[in-house]
XYZ file of C-alpha atoms in Angstrom:
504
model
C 114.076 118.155 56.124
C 112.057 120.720 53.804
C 108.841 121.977 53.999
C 105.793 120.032 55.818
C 102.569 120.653 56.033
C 100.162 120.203 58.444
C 96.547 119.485 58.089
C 94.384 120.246 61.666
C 90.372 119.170 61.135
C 87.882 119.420 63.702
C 83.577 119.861 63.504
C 84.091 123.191 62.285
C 87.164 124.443 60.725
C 90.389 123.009 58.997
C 93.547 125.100 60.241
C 96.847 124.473 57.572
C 100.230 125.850 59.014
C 103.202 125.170 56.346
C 106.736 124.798 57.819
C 109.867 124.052 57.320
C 112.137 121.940 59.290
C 115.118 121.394 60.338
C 116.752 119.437 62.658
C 113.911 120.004 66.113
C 113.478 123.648 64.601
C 110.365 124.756 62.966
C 110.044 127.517 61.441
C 106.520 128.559 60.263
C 105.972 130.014 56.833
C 101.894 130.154 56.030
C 98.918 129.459 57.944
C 95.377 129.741 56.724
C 92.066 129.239 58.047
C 88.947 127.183 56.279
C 85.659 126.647 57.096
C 84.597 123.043 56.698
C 82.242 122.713 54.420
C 80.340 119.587 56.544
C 81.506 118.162 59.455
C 84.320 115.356 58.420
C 85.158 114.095 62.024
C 81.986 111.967 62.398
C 83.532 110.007 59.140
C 79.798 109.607 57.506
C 81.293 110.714 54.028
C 81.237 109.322 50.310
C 83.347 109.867 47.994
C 81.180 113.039 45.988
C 82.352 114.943 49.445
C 86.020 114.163 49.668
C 86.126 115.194 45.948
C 84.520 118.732 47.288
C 86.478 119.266 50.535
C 89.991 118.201 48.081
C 88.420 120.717 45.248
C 88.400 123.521 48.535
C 91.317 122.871 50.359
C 93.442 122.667 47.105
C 92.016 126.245 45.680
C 93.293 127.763 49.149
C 96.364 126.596 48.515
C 96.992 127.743 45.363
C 95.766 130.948 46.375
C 97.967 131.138 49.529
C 101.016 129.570 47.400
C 101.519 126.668 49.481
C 103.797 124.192 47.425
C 104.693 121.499 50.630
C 103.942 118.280 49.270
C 104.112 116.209 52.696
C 101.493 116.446 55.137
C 100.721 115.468 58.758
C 96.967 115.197 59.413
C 95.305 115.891 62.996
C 91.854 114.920 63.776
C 90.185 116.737 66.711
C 86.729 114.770 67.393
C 84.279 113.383 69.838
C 84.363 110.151 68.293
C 87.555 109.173 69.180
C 87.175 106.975 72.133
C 89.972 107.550 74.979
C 90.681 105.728 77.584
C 93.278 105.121 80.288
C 93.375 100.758 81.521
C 95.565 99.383 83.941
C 97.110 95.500 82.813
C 100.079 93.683 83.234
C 103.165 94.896 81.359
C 103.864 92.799 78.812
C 107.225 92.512 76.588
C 105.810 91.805 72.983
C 103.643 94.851 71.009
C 101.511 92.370 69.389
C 100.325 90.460 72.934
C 100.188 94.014 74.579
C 97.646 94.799 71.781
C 95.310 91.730 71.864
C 95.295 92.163 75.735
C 94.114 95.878 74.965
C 91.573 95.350 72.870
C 89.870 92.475 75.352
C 90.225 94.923 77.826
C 88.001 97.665 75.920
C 85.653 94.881 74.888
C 84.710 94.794 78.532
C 84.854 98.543 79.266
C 82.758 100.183 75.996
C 80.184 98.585 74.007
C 81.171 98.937 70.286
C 82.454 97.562 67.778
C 86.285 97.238 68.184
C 86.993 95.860 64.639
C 85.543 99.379 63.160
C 88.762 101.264 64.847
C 92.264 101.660 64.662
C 93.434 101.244 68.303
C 97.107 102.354 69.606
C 98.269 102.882 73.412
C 101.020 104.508 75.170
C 102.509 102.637 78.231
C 102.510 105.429 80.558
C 105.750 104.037 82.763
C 105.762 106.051 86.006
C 102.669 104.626 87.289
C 103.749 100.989 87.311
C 103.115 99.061 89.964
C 104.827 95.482 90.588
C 104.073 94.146 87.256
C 100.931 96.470 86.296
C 100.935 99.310 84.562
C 98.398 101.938 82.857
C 98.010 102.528 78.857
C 96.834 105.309 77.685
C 94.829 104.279 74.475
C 93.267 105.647 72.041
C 90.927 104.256 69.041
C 89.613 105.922 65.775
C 87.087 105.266 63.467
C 88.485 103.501 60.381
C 86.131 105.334 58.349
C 87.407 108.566 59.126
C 90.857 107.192 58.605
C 90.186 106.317 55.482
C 88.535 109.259 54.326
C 91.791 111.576 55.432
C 94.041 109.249 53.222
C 91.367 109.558 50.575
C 91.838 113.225 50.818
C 95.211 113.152 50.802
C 95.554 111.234 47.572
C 92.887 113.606 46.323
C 95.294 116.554 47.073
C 98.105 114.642 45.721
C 100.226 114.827 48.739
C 102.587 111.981 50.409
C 100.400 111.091 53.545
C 103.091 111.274 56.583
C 100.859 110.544 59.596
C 97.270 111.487 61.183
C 97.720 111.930 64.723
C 94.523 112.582 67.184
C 94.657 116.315 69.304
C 95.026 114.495 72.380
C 98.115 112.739 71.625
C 100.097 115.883 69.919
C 100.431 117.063 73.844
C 102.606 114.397 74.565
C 105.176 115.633 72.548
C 105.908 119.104 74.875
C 107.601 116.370 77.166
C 108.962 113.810 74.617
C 110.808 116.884 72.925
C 111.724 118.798 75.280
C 109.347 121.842 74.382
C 109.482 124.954 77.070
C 106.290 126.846 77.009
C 106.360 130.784 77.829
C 110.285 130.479 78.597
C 109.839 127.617 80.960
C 110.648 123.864 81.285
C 107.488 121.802 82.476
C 108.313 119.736 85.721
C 107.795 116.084 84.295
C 107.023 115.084 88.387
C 103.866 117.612 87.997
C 100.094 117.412 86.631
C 99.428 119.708 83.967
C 95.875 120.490 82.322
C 95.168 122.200 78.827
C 92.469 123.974 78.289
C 92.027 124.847 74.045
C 88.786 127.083 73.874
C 87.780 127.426 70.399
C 84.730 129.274 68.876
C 82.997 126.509 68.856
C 84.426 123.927 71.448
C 86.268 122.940 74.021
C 88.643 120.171 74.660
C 90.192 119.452 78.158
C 93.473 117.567 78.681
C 95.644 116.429 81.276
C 99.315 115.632 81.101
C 99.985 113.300 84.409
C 103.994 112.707 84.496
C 104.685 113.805 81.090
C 101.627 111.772 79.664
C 98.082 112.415 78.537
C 96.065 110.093 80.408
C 92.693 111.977 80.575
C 90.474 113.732 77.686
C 87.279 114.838 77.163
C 86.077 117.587 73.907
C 82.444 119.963 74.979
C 80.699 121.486 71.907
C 78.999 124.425 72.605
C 75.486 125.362 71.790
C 74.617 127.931 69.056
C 74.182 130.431 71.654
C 77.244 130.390 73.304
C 78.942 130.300 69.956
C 77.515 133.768 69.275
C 78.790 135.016 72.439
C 82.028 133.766 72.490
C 82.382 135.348 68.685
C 81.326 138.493 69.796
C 83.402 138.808 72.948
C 86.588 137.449 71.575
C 88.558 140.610 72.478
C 86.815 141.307 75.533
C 87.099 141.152 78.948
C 85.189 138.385 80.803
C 83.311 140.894 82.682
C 80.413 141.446 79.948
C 77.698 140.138 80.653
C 77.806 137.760 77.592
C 81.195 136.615 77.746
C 80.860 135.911 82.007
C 77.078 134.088 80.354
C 79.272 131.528 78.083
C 82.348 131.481 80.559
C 80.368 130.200 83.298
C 78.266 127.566 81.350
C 82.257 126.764 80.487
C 83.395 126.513 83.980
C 81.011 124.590 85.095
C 81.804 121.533 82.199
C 85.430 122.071 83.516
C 84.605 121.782 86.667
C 82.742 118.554 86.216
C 86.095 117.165 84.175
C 88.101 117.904 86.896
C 85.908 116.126 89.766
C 85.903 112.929 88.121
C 89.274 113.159 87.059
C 90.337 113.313 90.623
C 87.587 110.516 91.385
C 89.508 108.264 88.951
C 92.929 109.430 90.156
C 93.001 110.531 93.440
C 96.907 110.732 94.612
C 98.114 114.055 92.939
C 96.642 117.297 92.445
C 96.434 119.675 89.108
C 99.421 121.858 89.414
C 98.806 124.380 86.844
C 96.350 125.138 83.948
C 97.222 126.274 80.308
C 95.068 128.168 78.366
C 95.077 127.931 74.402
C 92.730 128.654 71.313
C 91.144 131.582 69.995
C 88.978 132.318 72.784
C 91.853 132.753 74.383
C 92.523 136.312 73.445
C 89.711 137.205 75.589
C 90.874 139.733 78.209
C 91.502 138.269 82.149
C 90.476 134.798 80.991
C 93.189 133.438 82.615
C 92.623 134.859 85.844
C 88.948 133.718 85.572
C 89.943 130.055 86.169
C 92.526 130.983 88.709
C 90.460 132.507 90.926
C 87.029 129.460 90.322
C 89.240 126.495 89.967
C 91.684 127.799 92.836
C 94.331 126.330 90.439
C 97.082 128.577 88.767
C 95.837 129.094 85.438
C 98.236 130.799 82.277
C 97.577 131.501 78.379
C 100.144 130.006 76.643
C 102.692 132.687 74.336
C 105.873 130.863 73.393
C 106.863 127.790 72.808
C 110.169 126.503 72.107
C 112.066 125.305 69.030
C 109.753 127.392 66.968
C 110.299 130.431 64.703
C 107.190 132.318 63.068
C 107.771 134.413 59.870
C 107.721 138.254 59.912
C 104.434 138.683 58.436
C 102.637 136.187 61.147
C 101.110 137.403 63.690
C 102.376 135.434 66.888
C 99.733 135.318 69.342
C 96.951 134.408 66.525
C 99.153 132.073 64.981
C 100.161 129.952 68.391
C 96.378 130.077 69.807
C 95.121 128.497 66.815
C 98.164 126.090 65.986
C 99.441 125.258 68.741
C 97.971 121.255 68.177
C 99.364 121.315 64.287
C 102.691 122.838 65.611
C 103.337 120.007 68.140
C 102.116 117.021 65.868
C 105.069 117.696 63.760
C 107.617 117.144 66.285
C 108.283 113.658 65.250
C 110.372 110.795 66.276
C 110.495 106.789 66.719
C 109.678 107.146 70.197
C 106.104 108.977 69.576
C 103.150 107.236 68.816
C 100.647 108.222 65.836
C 98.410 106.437 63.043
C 100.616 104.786 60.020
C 103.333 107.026 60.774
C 106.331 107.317 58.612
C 108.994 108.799 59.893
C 110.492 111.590 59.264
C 113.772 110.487 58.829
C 113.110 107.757 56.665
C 115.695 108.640 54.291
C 118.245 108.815 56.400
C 117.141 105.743 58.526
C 117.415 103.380 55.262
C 120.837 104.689 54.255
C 121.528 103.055 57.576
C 119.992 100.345 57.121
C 121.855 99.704 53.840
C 125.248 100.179 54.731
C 124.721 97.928 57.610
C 122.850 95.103 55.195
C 126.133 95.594 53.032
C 128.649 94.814 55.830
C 126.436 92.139 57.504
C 126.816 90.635 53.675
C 130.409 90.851 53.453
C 131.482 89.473 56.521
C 129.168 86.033 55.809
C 130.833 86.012 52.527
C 133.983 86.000 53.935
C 133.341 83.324 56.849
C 131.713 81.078 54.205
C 134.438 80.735 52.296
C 137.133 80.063 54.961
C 135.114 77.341 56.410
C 133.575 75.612 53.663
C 135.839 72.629 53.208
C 135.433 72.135 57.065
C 131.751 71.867 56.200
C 132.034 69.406 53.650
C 133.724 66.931 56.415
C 131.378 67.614 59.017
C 128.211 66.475 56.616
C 129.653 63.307 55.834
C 130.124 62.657 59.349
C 126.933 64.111 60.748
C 124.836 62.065 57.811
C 126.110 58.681 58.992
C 124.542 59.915 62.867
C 121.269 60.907 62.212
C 120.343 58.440 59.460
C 121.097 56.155 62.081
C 117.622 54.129 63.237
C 118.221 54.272 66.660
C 118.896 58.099 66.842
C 115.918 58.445 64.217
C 113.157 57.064 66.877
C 115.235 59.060 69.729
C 115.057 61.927 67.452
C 110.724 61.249 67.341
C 110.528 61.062 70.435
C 112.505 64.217 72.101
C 110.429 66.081 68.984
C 107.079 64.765 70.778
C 107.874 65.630 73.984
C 108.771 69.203 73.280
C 105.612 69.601 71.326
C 103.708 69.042 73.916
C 105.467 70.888 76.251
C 104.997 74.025 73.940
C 101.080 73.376 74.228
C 101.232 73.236 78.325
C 103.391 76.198 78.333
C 101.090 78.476 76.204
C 97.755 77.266 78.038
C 99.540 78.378 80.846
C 100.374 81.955 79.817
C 96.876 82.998 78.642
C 95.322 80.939 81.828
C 97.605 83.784 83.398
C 96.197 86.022 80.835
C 92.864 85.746 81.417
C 92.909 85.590 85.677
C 94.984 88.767 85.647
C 92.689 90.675 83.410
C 89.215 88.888 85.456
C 91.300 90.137 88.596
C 91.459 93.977 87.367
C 88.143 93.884 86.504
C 85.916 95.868 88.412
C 81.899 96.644 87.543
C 80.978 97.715 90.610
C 83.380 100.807 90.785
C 82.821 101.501 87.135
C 79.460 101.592 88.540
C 79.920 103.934 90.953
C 81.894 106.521 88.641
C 79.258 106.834 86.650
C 76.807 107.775 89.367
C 79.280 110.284 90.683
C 79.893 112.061 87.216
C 76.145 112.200 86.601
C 75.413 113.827 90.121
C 74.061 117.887 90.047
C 76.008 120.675 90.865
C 73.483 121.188 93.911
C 73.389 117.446 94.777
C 74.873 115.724 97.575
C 74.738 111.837 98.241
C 74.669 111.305 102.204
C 75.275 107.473 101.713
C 75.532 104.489 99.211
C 74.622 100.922 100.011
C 75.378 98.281 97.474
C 74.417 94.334 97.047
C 74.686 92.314 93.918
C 71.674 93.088 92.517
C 70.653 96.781 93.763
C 72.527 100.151 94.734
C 71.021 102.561 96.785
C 71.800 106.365 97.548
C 70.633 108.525 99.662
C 70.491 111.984 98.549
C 69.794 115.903 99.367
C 68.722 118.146 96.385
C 68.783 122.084 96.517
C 65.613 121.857 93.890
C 63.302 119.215 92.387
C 64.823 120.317 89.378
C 67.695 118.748 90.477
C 66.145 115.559 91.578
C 64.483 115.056 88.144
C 67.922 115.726 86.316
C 69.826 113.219 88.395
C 66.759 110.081 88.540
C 66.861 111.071 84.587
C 70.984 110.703 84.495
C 70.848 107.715 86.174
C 68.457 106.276 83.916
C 71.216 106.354 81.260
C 73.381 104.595 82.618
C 74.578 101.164 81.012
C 74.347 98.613 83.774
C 71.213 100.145 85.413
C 67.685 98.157 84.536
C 65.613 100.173 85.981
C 64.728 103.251 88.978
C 62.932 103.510 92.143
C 62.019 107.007 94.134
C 60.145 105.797 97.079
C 59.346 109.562 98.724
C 60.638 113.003 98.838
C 60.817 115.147 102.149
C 60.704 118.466 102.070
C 62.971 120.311 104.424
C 62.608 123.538 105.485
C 65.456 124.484 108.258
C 67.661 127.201 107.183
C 67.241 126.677 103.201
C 64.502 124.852 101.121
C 66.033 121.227 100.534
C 64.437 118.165 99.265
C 65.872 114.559 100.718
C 65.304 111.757 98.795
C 66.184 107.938 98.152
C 67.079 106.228 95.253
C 67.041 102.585 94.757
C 68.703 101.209 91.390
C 68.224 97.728 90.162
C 71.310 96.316 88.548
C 71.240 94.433 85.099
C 72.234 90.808 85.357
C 76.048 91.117 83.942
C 76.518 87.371 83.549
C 73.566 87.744 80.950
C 74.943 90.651 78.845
């Protein structure tokens, strides 16, 4: 296979790991580290700063002695929109992706035809003939500007493939991390802590159906930059660990909100941040969920002069996007086993060729015969207006059959769609830490909750949540009681006029 090279870019950083391949072995030669020079993910770019970011990238790798020449981009960013749907399970790609995109039409309000959308039919959770997709859409701008910079760079542009999606490939392939094989009947989480950020995954059944990225502020950069080889009992690192927990804590709650039949079994820990001492044991203990930093990983060999731990932590999303095959899913992938696949393809193309040459020839006089004969039939006029007529009839048989199959369509998808408890997720992800809501009564044009706040704090930051939410017009707070039995509490009402949806 040769050498590969692969291209990680998030707000912050751009991470380059050179490899070489062979077979489902990688073997990892270079890896370098550079700071981005403006933040590439949100795709707001001309052309003046892809010709500065190539001018960059290219100097480091002359400097480092890089000479791969084909590269796998991966794009790490909160504007990639991800989302898991459940919809019939349909037999043709290009049906399966018009009934996706009407889907997400109804779910998120933007522009579908400024992203690149693909999905991953997530099998085990079928259900009679329904199953969920796991889909994911990128801006086309950034898209663009990553093949931009590839051309700028000179190198043959593989695939770019989105952080999320690389995790799918630990079951796909086969990959054992720290010496074990992941149960593909369990729910795994992954937890990559960077300087700067945090993204959250899960893996349900071998398939990433939930993600969410958390940038951190400038202060809890600092922290985490100072206490990188600490131990999470300093003040500052337990400061920037907590504010941490807490964002996990909220992922996890809705997560089980959305998906209530199984349980997280086990949490890995990756990323720089990592390294900081007993971090592991720090979610263990809060999350009450077995939590482990991730060492080893199968299938891959690191050179002499690498340091291991360093180079895993901060790779571990390039390492896994270049365990390729047909059966993963990625943006404009080519594969890579192209080569090999079109010798295939050729020597079958050759035979195919031979063997019509050969029938052709031994039954061409038998041809001849049969056109004389089958001339004098259909010329005739009374199999010519048979002939109309049959051809009508099927016509419009065609038309009744496909009005039938998007009637179909369109009931199934009106069926699965559900504003009310899209309402009601959104009001339980926006609730406070120190919030609890005692009741919820809903009618068609109003939703009302009853709550119990530990502050007034906490009653401003929830009435000012709820504001923000899309299908909400407007807010009502008729009173607030203040009780004073064994703790200061505040009890409260809130009474939420809908928007009309038939009008939006």
């Amino acid at each position: 296979m040769g050498r590969l090279l692969s291209i990680e870019i998030d707000k912050y950083n751009i991470k380059i790991a050179e490899v070489s391949k062979k077979g489902e072995m990688l073997s990892i030669l270079k890896s370098l580290v550079i700071k981005a020079p403006f933040d590439i993910t949100e795709g707001k770019l001309d052309t003046e700063d892809i010709d500065s970011m190539a001018a960059i990238i290219k100097k480091e790798l002359d400097l480092n002695n890089i000479k791969a020449k084909r590269a796998v981009f991966v794009i790490n960013s909160n504007s990639i929109i991800a989302r898991r749907i459940k919809l019939p399970l349909l037999k043709k790609s290009s049906e399966t992706l018009s009934m996706v995109k009407n889907e997400l039409e109804q779910l998120i309000s933007v522009d579908l035809r400024q992203y690149k959308i693909m999905y991953k039919v997530t099998k085990q959770h079928a259900e009679n003939n329904n199953t969920f997709y796991t889909v994911y859409c990128l801006p086309i701008s950034i898209y663009n500007r990553l093949v931009e910079l590839s051309e700028k760079l000179k190198l043959k542009f593989i695939c770019l493939d989105v952080s999320f999606n690389c995790l799918n490939k630990i079951f796909s392939h086969n990959i054992k991390i720290n010496n074990k094989a992941l149960n593909s009947e369990h729910i795994y989480a992954f937890i990559n802590i960077d300087l700067n950020w945090c993204s959250f995954c899960v893996l349900n059944k071998g398939v990433n159906d939930f993600s969410r990225i958390f940038i951190f502020d400038k202060v809890r950069n600092s922290e985490f930059a100072a206490e990188d080889e600490g131990y999470y009992g300093t003040d500052k690192a337990s400061d920037a660990l907590s504010v941490l927990l807490e964002e996990i804590s909220k992922y996890i709650r809705y997560y089980y909100s959305i998906d209530n039949t199984d349980w997280i079994n086990k949490i890995y820990i990756y990323g720089i941040s990592s390294q900081i001492q007993g971090i592991s044991r720090y979610f263990s203990e809060n999350l009450n969920i077995e939590a482990e930093k991730i060492y080893t990983i199968s299938n891959l060999r690191l050179d002499s002069n690498l340091s291991f731990d360093c180079s895993l932590n901060n790779y571990f999303n390039s390492i896994l996007s270049l365990f390729n095959n047909k059966n993963d899913i990625c943006y404009c992938k080519e594969s890579l086993y192209k080569y090999k696949e079109y010798t295939t393809a050729i020597i079958l193309i050759a035979f195919i060729l031979a063997v019509s040459c050969y029938v052709m020839s031994r039954s061409n006089l038998l041809l001849t015969d049969k056109t004389e004969n089958l001339n004098m039939y259909i010329y005739d006029t009374n199999n010519v207006e048979l002939n109309f007529q049959i051809e009508k009839i099927k016509n419009e048989n065609l038309i009744l059959e496909n009005l039938l199959e998007e009637i179909e369509i369109m009931e199934s998808m009106v069926n699965n769609s559900d504003v009310s408890s899209y309402i009601l997720k959104e009001i339980y992800n926006v609730i406070p830490l120190n919030t609890k809501v005692t009741s919820i009564s809903i009618d068609r044009n109003s939703t009302q909750l009853t709550c119990i706040s530990g502050s007034m704090e906490e009653v401003s930051i929830f009435v000012k949540s709820l504001r923000k939410i899309e299908y909400i017009n407007k807010i009502h707070v008729p009173n607030v009681e203040v009780n004073q039995n064994d703790s200061l509490s505040y009890s409260y009402s809130i009474v939420c006029w809908l928007k009309d949806v038939n009008d939006k």
